[in-house]
Structures are given as structure tokens and as C-alpha cells.
Coordinates of N, CA and C in Angstrom, one line a residue:
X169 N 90.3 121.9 94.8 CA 89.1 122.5 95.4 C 88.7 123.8 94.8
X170 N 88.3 123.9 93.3 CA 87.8 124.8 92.6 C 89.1 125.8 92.3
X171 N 90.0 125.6 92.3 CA 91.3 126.3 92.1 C 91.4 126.9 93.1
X172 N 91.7 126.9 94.3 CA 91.8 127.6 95.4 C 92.6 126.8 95.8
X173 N 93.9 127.2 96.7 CA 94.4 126.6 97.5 C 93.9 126.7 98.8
X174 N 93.5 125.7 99.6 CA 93.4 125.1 100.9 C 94.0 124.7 102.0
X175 N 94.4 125.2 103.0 CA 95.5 124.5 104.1 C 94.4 123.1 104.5
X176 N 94.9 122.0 104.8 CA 94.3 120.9 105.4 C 95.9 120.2 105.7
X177 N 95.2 119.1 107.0 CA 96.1 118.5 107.3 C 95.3 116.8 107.2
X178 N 96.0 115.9 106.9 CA 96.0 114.5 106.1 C 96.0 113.9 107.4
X179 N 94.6 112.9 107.5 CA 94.5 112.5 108.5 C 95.1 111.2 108.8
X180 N 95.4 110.4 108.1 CA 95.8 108.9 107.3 C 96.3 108.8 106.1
X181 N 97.1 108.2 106.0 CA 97.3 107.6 104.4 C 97.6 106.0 104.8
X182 N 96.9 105.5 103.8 CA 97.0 104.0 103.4 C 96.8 103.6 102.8
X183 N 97.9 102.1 102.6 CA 98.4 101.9 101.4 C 97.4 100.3 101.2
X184 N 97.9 99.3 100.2 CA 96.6 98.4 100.0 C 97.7 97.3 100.1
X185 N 97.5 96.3 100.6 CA 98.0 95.4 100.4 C 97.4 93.9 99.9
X186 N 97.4 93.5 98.9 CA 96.1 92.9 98.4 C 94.8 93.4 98.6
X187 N 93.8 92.9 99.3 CA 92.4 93.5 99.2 C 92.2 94.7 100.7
X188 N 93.3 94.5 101.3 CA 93.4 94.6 102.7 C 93.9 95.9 102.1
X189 N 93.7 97.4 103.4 CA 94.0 98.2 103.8 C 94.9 98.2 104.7
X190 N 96.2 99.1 104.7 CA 97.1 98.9 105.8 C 97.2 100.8 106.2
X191 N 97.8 101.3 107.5 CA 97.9 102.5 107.5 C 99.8 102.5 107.1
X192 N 99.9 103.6 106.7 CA 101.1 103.8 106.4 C 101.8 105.4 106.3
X193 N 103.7 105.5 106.5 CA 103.7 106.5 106.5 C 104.3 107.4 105.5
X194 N 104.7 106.4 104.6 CA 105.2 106.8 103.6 C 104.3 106.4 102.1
X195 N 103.9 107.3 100.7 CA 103.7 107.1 99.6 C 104.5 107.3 98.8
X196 N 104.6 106.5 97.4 CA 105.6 106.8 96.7 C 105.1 107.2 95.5
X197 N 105.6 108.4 94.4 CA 104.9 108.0 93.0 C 104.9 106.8 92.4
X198 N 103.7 106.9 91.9 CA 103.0 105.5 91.6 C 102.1 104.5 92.2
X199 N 102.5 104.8 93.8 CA 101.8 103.9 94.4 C 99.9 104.4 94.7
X200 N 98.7 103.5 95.0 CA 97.9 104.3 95.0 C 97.6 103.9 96.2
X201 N 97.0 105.0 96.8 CA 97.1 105.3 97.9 C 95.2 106.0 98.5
X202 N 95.1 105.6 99.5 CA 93.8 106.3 100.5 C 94.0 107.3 101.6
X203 N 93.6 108.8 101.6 CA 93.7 109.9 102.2 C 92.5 109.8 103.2
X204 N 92.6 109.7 104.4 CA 91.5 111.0 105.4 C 91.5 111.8 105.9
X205 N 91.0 112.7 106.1 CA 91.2 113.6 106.5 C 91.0 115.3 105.5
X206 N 91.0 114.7 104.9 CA 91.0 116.6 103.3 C 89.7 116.9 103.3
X207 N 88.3 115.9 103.4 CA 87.2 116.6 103.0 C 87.1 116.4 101.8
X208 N 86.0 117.0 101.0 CA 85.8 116.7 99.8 C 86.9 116.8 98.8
X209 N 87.4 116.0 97.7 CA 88.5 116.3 96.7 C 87.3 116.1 95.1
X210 N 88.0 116.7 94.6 CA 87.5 116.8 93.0 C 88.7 116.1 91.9
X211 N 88.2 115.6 90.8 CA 89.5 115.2 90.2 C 90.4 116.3 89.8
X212 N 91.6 116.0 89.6 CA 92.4 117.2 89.6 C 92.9 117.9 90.2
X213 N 92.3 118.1 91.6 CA 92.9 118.6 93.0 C 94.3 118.1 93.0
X214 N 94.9 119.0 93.5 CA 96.5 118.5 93.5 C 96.6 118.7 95.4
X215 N 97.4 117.7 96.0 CA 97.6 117.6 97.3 C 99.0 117.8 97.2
X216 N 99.7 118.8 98.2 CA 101.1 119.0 97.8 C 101.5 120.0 99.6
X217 N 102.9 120.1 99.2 CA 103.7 120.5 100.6 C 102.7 122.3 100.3
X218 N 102.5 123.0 101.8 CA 102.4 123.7 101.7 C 102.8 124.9 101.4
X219 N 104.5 124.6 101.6 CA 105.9 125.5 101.4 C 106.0 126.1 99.5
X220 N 105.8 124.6 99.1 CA 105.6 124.6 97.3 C 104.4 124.0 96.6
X221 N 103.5 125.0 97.0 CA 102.2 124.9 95.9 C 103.1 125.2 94.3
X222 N 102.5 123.9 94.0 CA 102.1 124.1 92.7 C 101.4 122.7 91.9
X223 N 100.0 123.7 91.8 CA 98.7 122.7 91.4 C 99.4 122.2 89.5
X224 N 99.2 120.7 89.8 CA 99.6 120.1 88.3 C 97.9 120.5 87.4
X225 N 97.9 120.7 86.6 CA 97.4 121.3 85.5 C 95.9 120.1 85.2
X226 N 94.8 120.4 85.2 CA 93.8 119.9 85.6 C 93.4 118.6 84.2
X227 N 92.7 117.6 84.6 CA 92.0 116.7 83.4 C 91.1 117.5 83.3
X228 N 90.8 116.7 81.6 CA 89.9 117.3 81.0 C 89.0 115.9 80.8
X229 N 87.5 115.7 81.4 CA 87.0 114.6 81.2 C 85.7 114.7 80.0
X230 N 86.5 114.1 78.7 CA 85.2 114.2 77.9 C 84.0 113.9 78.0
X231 N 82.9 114.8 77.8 CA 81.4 115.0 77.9 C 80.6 113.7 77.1
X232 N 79.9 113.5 78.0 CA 79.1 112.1 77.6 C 78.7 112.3 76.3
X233 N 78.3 110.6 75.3 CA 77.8 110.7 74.2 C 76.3 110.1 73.6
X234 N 76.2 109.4 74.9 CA 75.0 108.8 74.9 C 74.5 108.4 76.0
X235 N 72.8 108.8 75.7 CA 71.9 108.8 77.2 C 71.1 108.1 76.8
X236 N 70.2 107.5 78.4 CA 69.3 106.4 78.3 C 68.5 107.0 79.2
X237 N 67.2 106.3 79.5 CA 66.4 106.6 80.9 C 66.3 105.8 81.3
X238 N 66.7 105.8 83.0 CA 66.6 104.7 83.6 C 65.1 104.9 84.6
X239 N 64.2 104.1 84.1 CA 62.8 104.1 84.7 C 62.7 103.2 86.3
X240 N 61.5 103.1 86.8 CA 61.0 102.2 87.5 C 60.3 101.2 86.8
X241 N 60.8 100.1 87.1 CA 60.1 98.8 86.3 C 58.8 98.6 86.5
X242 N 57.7 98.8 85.7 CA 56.3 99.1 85.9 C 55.6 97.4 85.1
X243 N 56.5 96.7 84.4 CA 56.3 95.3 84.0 C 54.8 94.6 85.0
X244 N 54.4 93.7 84.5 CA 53.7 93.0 85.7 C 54.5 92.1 86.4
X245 N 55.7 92.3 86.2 CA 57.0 91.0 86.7 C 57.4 92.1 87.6
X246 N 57.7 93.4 87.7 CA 58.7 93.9 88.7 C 58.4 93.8 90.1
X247 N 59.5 93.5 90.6 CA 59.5 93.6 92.3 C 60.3 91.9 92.4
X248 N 60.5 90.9 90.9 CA 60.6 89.8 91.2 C 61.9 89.4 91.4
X249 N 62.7 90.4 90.8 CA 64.2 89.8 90.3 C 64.9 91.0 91.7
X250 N 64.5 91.9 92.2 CA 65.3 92.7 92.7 C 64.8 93.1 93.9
X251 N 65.4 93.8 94.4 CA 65.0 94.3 96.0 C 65.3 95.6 96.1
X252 N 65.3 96.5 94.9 CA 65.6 98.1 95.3 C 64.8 98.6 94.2
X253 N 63.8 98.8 94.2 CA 62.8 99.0 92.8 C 62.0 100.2 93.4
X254 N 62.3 101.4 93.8 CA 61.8 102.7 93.9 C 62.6 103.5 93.4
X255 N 62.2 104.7 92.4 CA 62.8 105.6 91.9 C 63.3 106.6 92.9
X256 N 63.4 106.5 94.3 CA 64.0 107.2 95.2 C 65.3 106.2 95.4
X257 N 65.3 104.8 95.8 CA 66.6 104.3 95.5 C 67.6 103.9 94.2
X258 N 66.5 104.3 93.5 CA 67.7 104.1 91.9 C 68.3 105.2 91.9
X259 N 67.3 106.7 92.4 CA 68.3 108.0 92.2 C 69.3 108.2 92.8
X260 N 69.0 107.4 94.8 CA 70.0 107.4 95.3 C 71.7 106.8 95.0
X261 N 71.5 105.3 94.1 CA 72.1 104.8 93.9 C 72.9 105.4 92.9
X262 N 72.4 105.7 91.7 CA 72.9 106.9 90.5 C 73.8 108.0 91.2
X263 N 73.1 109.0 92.1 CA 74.0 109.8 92.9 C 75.6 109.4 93.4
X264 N 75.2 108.1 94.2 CA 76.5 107.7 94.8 C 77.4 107.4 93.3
X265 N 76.7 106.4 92.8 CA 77.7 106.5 91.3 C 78.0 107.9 90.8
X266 N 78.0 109.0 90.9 CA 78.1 110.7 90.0 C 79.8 110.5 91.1
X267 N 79.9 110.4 92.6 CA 81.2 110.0 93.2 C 82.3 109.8 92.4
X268 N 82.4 109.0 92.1 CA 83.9 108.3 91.4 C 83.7 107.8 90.1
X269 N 82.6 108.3 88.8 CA 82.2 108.0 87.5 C 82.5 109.4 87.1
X270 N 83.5 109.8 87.0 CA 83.3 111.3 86.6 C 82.9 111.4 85.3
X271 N 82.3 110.6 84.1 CA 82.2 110.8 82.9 C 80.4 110.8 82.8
X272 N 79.7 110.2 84.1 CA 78.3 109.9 84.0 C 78.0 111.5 84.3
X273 N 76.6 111.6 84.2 CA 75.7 112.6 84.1 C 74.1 112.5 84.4
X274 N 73.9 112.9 85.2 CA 72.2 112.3 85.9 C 71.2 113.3 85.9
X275 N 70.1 113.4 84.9 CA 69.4 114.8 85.6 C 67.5 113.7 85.6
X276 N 67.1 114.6 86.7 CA 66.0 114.1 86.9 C 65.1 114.9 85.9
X277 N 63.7 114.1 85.4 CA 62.8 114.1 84.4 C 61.1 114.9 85.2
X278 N 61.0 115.3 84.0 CA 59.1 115.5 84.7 C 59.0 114.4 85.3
X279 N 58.9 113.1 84.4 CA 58.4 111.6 85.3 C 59.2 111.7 86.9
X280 N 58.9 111.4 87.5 CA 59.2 110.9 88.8 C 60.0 109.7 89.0
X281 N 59.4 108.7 87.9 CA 59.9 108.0 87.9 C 61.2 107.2 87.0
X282 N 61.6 108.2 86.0 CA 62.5 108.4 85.2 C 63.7 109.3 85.4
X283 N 64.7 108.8 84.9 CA 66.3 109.6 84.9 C 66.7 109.5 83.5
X284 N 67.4 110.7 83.2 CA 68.3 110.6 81.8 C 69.3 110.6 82.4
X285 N 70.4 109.2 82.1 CA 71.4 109.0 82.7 C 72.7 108.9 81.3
X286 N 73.5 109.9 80.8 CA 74.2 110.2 79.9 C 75.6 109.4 80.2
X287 N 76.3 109.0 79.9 CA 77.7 108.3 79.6 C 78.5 108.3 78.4
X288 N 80.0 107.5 78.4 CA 80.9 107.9 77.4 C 80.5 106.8 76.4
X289 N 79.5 106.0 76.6 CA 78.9 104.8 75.2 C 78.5 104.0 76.0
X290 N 77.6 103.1 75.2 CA 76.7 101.9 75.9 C 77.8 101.1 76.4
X291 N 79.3 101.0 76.3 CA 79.7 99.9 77.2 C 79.7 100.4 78.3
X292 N 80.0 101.8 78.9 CA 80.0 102.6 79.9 C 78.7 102.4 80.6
X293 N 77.3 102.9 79.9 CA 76.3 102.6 80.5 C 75.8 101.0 81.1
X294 N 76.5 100.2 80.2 CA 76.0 98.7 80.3 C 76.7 98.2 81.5
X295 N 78.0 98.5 82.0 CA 78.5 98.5 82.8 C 77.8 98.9 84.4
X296 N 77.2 100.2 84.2 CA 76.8 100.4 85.6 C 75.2 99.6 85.3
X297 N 74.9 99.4 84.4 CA 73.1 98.9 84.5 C 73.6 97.5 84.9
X298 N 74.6 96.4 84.8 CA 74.9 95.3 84.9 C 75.4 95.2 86.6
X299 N 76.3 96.2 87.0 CA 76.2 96.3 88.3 C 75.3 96.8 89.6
X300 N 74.7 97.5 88.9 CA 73.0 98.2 89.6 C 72.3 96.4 89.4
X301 N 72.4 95.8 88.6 CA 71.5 94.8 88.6 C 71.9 93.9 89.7
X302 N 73.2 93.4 89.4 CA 74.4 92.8 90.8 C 74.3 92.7 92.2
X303 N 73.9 94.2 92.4 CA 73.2 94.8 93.9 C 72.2 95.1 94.2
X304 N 71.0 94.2 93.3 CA 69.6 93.8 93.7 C 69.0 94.7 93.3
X305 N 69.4 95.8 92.1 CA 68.6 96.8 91.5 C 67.5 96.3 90.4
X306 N 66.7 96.5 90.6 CA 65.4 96.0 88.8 C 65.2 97.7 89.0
X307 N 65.1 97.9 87.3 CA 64.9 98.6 86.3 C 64.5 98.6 84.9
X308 N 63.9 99.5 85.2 CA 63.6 99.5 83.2 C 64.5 100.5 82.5
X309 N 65.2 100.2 81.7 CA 65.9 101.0 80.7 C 65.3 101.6 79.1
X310 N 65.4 102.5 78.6 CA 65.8 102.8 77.1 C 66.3 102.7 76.1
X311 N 65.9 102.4 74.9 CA 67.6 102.1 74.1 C 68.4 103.4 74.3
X312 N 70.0 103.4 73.8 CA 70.3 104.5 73.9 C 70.0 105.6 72.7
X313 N 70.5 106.8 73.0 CA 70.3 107.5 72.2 C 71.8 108.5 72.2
X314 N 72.3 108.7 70.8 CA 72.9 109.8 70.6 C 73.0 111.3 70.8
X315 N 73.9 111.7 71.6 CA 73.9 112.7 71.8 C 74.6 113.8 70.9
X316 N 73.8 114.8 70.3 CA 73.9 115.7 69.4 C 74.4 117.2 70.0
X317 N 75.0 117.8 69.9 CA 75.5 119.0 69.8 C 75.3 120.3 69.3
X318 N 74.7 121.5 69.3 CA 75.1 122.7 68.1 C 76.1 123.2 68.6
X319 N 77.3 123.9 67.7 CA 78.5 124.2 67.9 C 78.1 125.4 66.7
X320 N 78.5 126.9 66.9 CA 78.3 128.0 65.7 C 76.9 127.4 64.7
X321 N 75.6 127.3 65.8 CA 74.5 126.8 64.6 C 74.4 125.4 63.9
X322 N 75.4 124.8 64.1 CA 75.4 123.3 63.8 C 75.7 122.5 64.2
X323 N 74.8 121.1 63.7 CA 74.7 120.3 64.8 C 76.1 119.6 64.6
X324 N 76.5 119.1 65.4 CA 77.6 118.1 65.8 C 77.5 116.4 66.4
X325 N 78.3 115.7 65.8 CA 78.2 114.2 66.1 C 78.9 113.9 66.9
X326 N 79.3 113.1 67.8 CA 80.1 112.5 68.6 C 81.2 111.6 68.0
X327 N 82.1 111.4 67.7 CA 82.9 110.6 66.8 C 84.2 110.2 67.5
X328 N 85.0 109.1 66.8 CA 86.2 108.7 67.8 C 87.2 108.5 66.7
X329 N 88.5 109.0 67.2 CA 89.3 108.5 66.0 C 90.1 106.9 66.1
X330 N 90.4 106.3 64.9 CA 91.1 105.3 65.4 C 92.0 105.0 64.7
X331 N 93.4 104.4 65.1 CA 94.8 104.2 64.0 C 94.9 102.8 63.9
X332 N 94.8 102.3 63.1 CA 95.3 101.1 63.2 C 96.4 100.5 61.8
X333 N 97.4 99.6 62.2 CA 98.2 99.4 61.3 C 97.8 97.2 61.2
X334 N 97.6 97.4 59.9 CA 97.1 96.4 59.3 C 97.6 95.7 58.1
X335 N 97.9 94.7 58.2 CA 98.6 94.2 57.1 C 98.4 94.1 56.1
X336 N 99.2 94.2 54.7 CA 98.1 94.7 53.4 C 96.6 93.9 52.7
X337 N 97.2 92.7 53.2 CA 96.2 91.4 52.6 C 95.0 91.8 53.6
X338 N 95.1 92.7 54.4 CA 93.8 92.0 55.3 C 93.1 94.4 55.5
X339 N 93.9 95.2 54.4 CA 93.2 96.3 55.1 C 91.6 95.9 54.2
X340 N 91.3 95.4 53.3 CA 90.3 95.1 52.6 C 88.5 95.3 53.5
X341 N 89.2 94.3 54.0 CA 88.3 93.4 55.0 C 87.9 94.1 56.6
X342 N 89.0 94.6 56.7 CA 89.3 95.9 58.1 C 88.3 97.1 57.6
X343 N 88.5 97.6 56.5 CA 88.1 99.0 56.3 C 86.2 98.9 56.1
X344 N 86.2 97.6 55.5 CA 84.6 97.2 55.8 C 84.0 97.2 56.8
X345 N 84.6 96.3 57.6 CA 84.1 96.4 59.2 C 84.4 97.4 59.9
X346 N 84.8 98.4 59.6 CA 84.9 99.9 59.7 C 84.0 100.5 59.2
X347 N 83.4 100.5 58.6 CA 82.4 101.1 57.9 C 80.9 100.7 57.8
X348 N 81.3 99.5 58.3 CA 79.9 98.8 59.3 C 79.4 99.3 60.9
X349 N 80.7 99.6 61.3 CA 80.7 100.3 62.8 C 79.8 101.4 63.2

């Protein structure tokens, strides 16, 4: 809770049993588990006895790489495929996703009817535009676009590293398709 320790007392814990919630009184490491009772939590919040605070050391969630806009479908087809087609329920929707997507990023546009909606790469974005679709959302999207950086006056790319061990006959053919990527 913003680095601050907090007295709260835990209203519930429950544990899952297949799809099913059960209440329970014991958690163990590892197991994952649902709290009521704390109020808002942030990632990284550490919940612990209040005899021995000590907050485990926070994530660090890398900053999105690429943004899209997610419009109101203005097509002469929209309204046909979906049942949530106002840019007040897409934003709502987007919101609730900012919850538990900690890597997404939403900011609203001059248009009214547009959002720049940033993520960690189009499979990230494709993911919630394919689930927004799921739950009766229509929209118009953007291709994406790369997100650029200045760092000391220059610009900066987004980039990822990768290791891979590859058998000799075949690094040929790897390092191409690497370089097509």
C-alpha cells in the first residue's frame, strides 16, 4: 500500500478447489489463494504477521512496447456483431482490465471516441481485443505502433533478448529467421 505499513485484519481466505471457491483456514506457500477483507492491494504489497513486518522487495513490471487505438466502430456494419459499442463502455471495460493487467496502459484521446491502449506486444494486445470481442465488444482498432523512448537525448528501441542453443546443422537457418523477426 504505497510502502506504508497498514494494520488490517483479513476477512476470509479461500482456497479453490477446481473452479469452485471454498473458505478456508489455513494457506500454505504456494498455494493461491483469495483474501477479503484488506481493501485495495497493489502488486507487491506484502501481507504478513503484524509482530514481523517485513515487506519482500517489490516487482518491477516492464513498461509497455506497443500502442494501438481502440476506436468506436463507425463502419456502416457496426452495432452488428456486438452489443457494447459506446466509447463509454469500451472505456469502462479497458478500466476494469487496468485491475489485474498490470503491464496495460490506457489514456484517453482529444477523440472521445478513441483510446491509446499500450501493452507488452501485439500478442498481449491481441489477447484482450480477442476477449473484449468474446463479451460482446465491437471495435475498431489501429495497427500497432512502436513505442520509442529518449533516454540522455536519444531515442531508444524496445528490444528482447533471446538464448537459444541450437544444433550446428541447423544455427544457419535459425539465425535467418532471426533476422527476419
Amino acid at each position: 500500500m504505497k510502502g506504508k505499513p497498514v494494520n488490517a485484519k483479513v476477512g476470509k481466505v479461500l482456497t479453490h478447489l477446481g473452479l469452485e471457491r471454498i473458505d478456508s483456514n489455513i494457506a500454505e506457500a504456494g498455494d493461491i489463494i483469495a483474501i477479503t477483507g484488506l481493501g485495495e492491494l497493489n502488486i507487491s504489497d506484502t501481507i504478513c504477521d503484524p509482530q514481523n513486518v517485513e515487506a519482500l522487495p517489490a516487482l518491477s513490471v516492464d513498461e509497455p512496447t506497443v500502442s494501438m487505438f481502440f476506436c468506436v466502430n463507425t463502419s456502416p456494419f457496426c452495432g452488428k456483431e456486438g452489443k457494447f459499442v459506446t466509447s463509454r463502455q469500451i472505456l469502462d471495460r479497458l478500466n476494469k482490465e487496468l485491475v489485474h493487467n498490470v503491464a496495460l496502459r490506457v489514456e484517453e484521446t482529444e477523440d472521445a471516441d478513441a483510446f491509446r491502449v499500450s501493452g507488452r506486444g501485439e500478442l498481449h494486445l491481441s489477447v484482450l481485443i480477442e476477449n473484449m470481442r468474446r463479451e460482446g465488444f465491437e471495435l475498431a482498432v489501429s495497427r500497432p505502433k512502436v513505442i520509442f523512448r529518449e533516454i540522455d537525448g536519444r531515442k531508444q528501441e524496445p528490444y528482447e533478448n533471446v538464448t537459444l542453443d541450437v544444433e550446428e546443422q541447423h544455427q544457419g537457418s535459425v539465425m535467418q529467421a532471426l533476422g527476419r523477426a
